CSV table of C-alpha atoms in Angstrom, one decimal:
chain,number,residue,atom,x,y,z
A,6,MET,CA,-27.8,-15.0,-37.6
A,7,SER,CA,-29.1,-11.6,-37.2
A,8,SER,CA,-27.2,-8.7,-37.3
A,9,ASN,CA,-28.5,-8.1,-33.9
A,10,GLN,CA,-28.0,-11.4,-32.9
A,11,LYS,CA,-24.2,-11.4,-33.6
A,12,GLN,CA,-24.0,-8.2,-31.4
A,13,ALA,CA,-25.2,-9.7,-28.7
A,14,VAL,CA,-23.3,-12.7,-29.2
A,15,LEU,CA,-20.4,-10.7,-29.3
A,16,PHE,CA,-21.3,-8.8,-26.4
A,17,VAL,CA,-21.6,-11.9,-24.1
A,18,ALA,CA,-18.5,-13.1,-25.0
A,19,PHE,CA,-17.0,-9.8,-24.0
A,20,LEU,CA,-18.7,-9.7,-21.1
A,21,CYS,CA,-16.9,-13.1,-20.5
A,22,LEU,CA,-13.5,-12.5,-21.6
A,23,ASP,CA,-13.8,-9.5,-18.6
A,24,LEU,CA,-15.0,-11.4,-16.5
A,25,CYS,CA,-12.9,-13.7,-16.3
A,26,THR,CA,-9.9,-11.4,-16.3
A,27,CYS,CA,-11.4,-9.9,-13.2
A,28,VAL,CA,-12.0,-13.0,-11.1
A,29,SER,CA,-8.9,-15.0,-11.8
A,30,THR,CA,-8.0,-17.0,-8.8
A,31,MET,CA,-4.5,-17.4,-9.4
A,32,PRO,CA,-1.8,-16.9,-8.1
A,33,ILE,CA,0.3,-13.2,-9.1
A,34,CYS,CA,3.8,-14.5,-10.0
A,35,ALA,CA,6.8,-12.7,-11.8
A,36,TYR,CA,8.4,-15.7,-13.2
A,37,GLY,CA,5.9,-17.7,-14.8
A,38,HIS,CA,5.8,-20.7,-12.7
A,39,THR,CA,3.0,-23.5,-13.2
A,40,GLY,CA,-0.4,-22.7,-11.1
A,41,CYS,CA,0.0,-18.6,-11.2
A,42,GLN,CA,-0.6,-15.7,-13.7
A,43,LEU,CA,2.3,-13.8,-15.3
A,44,LEU,CA,1.9,-10.1,-15.2
A,45,SER,CA,4.0,-8.1,-17.1
A,46,LEU,CA,5.9,-5.4,-15.1
A,47,ALA,CA,3.7,-2.8,-15.9
A,48,ASN,CA,0.7,-4.6,-15.3
A,49,LEU,CA,2.4,-5.6,-11.9
A,50,PHE,CA,2.5,-1.7,-10.9
A,51,ASP,CA,-0.6,-0.9,-11.9
A,52,ARG,CA,-2.6,-3.6,-9.5
A,53,VAL,CA,0.3,-2.0,-6.4
A,54,ILE,CA,-0.5,1.6,-7.6
A,55,GLN,CA,-4.6,0.9,-7.1
A,56,HIS,CA,-3.9,-0.6,-4.1
A,57,SER,CA,-1.5,2.3,-2.7
A,58,ALA,CA,-4.9,4.5,-3.6
A,59,ARG,CA,-7.1,2.5,-1.8
A,60,MET,CA,-4.7,2.2,1.2
A,61,HIS,CA,-4.2,5.7,1.2
A,62,GLY,CA,-8.2,6.7,0.7
A,63,LEU,CA,-8.7,4.7,3.8
A,64,SER,CA,-6.1,6.5,5.9
A,65,ASN,CA,-7.8,9.7,4.8
A,66,ASP,CA,-11.4,8.5,5.7
A,67,LEU,CA,-10.1,7.0,9.1
A,68,HIS,CA,-8.8,10.1,9.7
A,69,SER,CA,-10.9,12.1,9.4
A,70,GLU,CA,-13.6,9.9,11.2
A,71,LEU,CA,-11.4,10.1,14.5
A,72,GLU,CA,-10.2,13.7,13.9
A,73,LYS,CA,-14.5,14.5,14.6
A,74,TYR,CA,-14.7,11.7,17.4
A,75,PHE,CA,-11.6,13.6,19.1
A,76,LEU,CA,-12.8,16.8,18.3
A,77,SER,CA,-16.9,15.9,19.2
A,78,GLY,CA,-16.0,15.6,22.8
A,79,LYS,CA,-13.0,13.4,23.6
A,80,SER,CA,-9.9,15.2,25.0
A,81,HIS,CA,-6.7,15.4,23.0
A,82,THR,CA,-3.4,17.3,23.5
A,83,GLY,CA,-2.4,18.0,20.0
A,84,VAL,CA,0.8,16.7,21.2
A,85,TYR,CA,2.5,14.0,18.5
A,86,HIS,CA,4.8,11.6,19.4
A,87,LYS,CA,7.5,11.3,16.8
A,88,CYS,CA,6.3,8.7,14.4
A,89,HIS,CA,8.3,5.6,14.7
A,90,THR,CA,9.4,5.2,10.6
A,91,SER,CA,11.0,8.8,11.3
A,92,SER,CA,14.2,7.0,10.9
A,93,ILE,CA,13.8,5.7,7.9
A,94,LEU,CA,15.5,8.2,5.0
A,95,THR,CA,12.7,9.4,2.9
A,96,PRO,CA,13.3,11.8,0.1
A,97,ASN,CA,11.8,14.5,0.4
A,98,GLY,CA,9.2,16.1,-2.6
A,99,LYS,CA,9.1,14.3,-6.6
A,100,GLU,CA,12.7,15.9,-7.8
A,101,THR,CA,14.6,14.6,-5.0
A,102,ALA,CA,12.8,11.2,-4.9
A,103,GLN,CA,13.5,11.1,-8.9
A,104,LYS,CA,17.0,11.4,-8.4
A,105,LEU,CA,17.5,7.9,-6.6
A,106,ALA,CA,18.5,5.4,-7.8
A,107,HIS,CA,15.4,2.0,-8.7
A,108,GLU,CA,17.3,0.2,-5.9
A,109,GLU,CA,16.8,3.1,-3.4
A,110,LEU,CA,13.2,4.0,-4.0
A,111,THR,CA,11.8,0.4,-4.0
A,112,GLU,CA,14.2,-0.1,-0.9
A,113,VAL,CA,12.5,2.8,0.9
A,114,ILE,CA,9.2,1.7,-0.5
A,115,LEU,CA,9.6,-1.8,1.3
A,116,LYS,CA,11.3,-0.5,4.3
A,117,LEU,CA,7.8,1.5,5.1
A,118,LEU,CA,5.6,-0.8,4.7
A,119,MET,CA,7.1,-3.7,6.8
A,120,ALA,CA,7.4,-1.2,9.5
A,121,TRP,CA,3.7,-0.8,9.5
A,122,ASN,CA,3.5,-4.6,9.7
A,123,TYR,CA,2.6,-4.3,13.5
A,124,PRO,CA,1.4,-1.4,14.2
A,125,LEU,CA,-1.3,-1.7,11.9
A,126,SER,CA,-2.9,-5.0,13.4
A,127,LEU,CA,-2.4,-3.2,16.7
A,128,LEU,CA,-4.5,-0.5,16.0
A,129,HIS,CA,-7.4,-2.6,14.7
A,130,GLU,CA,-7.1,-5.0,17.6
A,131,SER,CA,-6.9,-1.3,19.8
A,132,MET,CA,-10.3,-0.2,17.7
A,133,SER,CA,-12.0,-3.6,18.0
A,134,HIS,CA,-12.1,-3.5,21.6
A,135,GLN,CA,-13.2,-0.1,22.2
A,136,GLN,CA,-16.9,0.9,22.4
A,137,ASP,CA,-16.0,4.5,21.6
A,138,PHE,CA,-15.7,3.2,17.2
A,139,ASN,CA,-18.3,2.1,15.9
A,140,SER,CA,-17.7,-1.1,13.9
A,141,PHE,CA,-17.5,0.5,10.7
A,142,ILE,CA,-14.5,2.4,12.1
A,143,SER,CA,-13.0,-0.8,13.3
A,144,SER,CA,-13.7,-2.7,9.9
A,145,LYS,CA,-12.5,0.2,7.8
A,146,ALA,CA,-9.1,-0.3,10.0
A,147,LEU,CA,-9.3,-4.1,9.3
A,148,GLU,CA,-9.5,-3.9,5.5
A,149,MET,CA,-6.6,-0.9,5.6
A,150,SER,CA,-4.4,-3.8,7.3
A,151,ASN,CA,-5.1,-6.5,5.2
A,152,ILE,CA,-4.4,-4.1,1.5
A,153,ALA,CA,-0.8,-3.0,3.5
A,154,LEU,CA,0.1,-6.6,4.0
A,155,GLU,CA,-1.2,-7.3,0.4
A,156,LEU,CA,0.4,-3.7,-1.1
A,157,ARG,CA,3.9,-5.2,0.1
A,158,LYS,CA,3.8,-8.8,-1.4
A,159,GLY,CA,2.7,-6.8,-4.6
A,160,VAL,CA,5.6,-4.3,-4.3
A,161,GLU,CA,7.4,-7.6,-3.5
A,162,LYS,CA,6.3,-9.0,-7.0
A,163,VAL,CA,7.8,-5.9,-8.9
A,164,VAL,CA,11.0,-6.9,-7.3
A,165,GLU,CA,11.2,-10.0,-8.7
A,166,LYS,CA,10.0,-9.2,-11.8
A,167,MET,CA,12.9,-5.9,-11.9
A,168,GLN,CA,15.4,-8.4,-11.0
A,169,LEU,CA,14.3,-11.0,-13.8
A,170,LEU,CA,14.6,-8.2,-16.3
A,171,GLU,CA,18.2,-7.0,-14.5
A,172,MET,CA,16.6,-3.5,-13.8
A,173,ILE,CA,18.2,-3.9,-10.2
A,174,SER,CA,20.3,-5.9,-8.8
A,175,ASN,CA,19.9,-8.9,-5.8
A,176,SER,CA,21.6,-7.3,-2.9
A,177,MET,CA,18.0,-5.5,-2.9
A,178,ASN,CA,17.1,-9.4,-1.3
A,179,ASP,CA,19.4,-8.6,1.7
A,180,PHE,CA,18.6,-5.5,3.2
A,181,THR,CA,17.3,-4.6,6.7
A,182,SER,CA,13.7,-5.1,7.3
A,183,PRO,CA,12.7,-2.4,9.9
A,184,GLU,CA,9.7,-4.0,11.1
A,185,ASP,CA,11.4,-4.2,14.8
A,186,LEU,CA,11.1,-0.1,14.4
A,187,PHE,CA,7.8,0.1,16.6
A,188,PRO,CA,8.8,0.1,19.7
A,189,ALA,CA,6.5,-2.5,21.6
A,190,ASN,CA,7.9,-1.0,25.1
A,191,GLY,CA,7.7,2.2,24.3
A,192,GLU,CA,5.8,5.6,24.9
A,193,ALA,CA,1.9,4.7,23.6
A,194,MET,CA,0.8,6.2,20.5
A,195,SER,CA,-3.0,6.8,20.2
A,196,GLU,CA,-5.3,5.7,17.3
A,197,TYR,CA,-5.5,9.5,16.3
A,198,GLU,CA,-1.5,9.5,16.3
A,199,LEU,CA,-1.0,6.0,14.4
A,200,LEU,CA,-3.3,7.3,12.0
A,201,TYR,CA,-2.0,10.9,11.1
A,202,CYS,CA,1.8,8.6,10.7
A,203,PHE,CA,0.4,6.0,8.8
A,204,ARG,CA,-1.6,9.0,6.5
A,205,ARG,CA,1.7,10.6,5.9
A,206,ASP,CA,3.6,7.6,4.7
A,207,SER,CA,0.9,6.1,2.9
A,208,ASP,CA,0.6,8.8,0.9
A,209,LYS,CA,4.8,8.7,0.2
A,210,VAL,CA,4.6,5.2,-0.7
A,211,GLN,CA,2.1,6.5,-3.8
A,212,ASN,CA,4.3,8.9,-4.8
A,213,TYR,CA,6.9,6.3,-5.1
A,214,LEU,CA,5.2,4.0,-6.7
A,215,LYS,CA,3.8,6.4,-9.1
A,216,ILE,CA,7.8,7.5,-9.7
A,217,LEU,CA,9.1,4.4,-10.0
A,218,LYS,CA,6.5,3.0,-12.7
A,219,CYS,CA,7.0,6.2,-14.7
A,220,ARG,CA,10.4,5.7,-14.7
A,221,ILE,CA,10.6,2.1,-15.7
A,222,VAL,CA,7.9,1.8,-17.8
A,223,PRO,CA,7.2,5.5,-19.2
A,224,ASP,CA,4.9,4.6,-21.9
A,225,HIS,CA,2.3,3.0,-19.7
A,226,GLY,CA,0.0,5.9,-17.9
A,227,CYS,CA,2.7,8.2,-17.3
């Protein structure tokens, strides 16, 4: 076999290995049960941070699209209702976040994600039924909602892994879910207001995840 043929075989082998890694459909788990893909804590963090970056990017894009829409003709009062997540105590700034214990910072991340489950589904439903918004905006809203749900599941896997490694206590399983913070019968918030609040919270989630990762696995891309 010539040297060129050997190089070609090696290239195909590496390509197949990469594709097999990328297209794996096995569910992710923290404990290595049969039938699921076991990832290191560093890899789990990388995945959730990538998801959070995508989620925040979508919130920025949608907010910009709606800003153009409101500025181009539809009236907007400029008065914002209070974000429904304002009651969740979040650290202001990187230095404050770094002072929180692992459990506290992780709990803040989960609370923010859980608090947006219903509002994001409501946001997509509202956009999909309004002729004012095009299909691009509606599809992006659906994608953002799905990514937020997957991100929450991913962070829960990170929590399981940290508990397995005894980095945090099992008391994390007992904290109260904030899913009912969004008022079902309260003052209605516009799509623009919801995106304004979600963009703010998605930025917090992304930053908190990066801080948490660099505190726990500092040798991996920090």
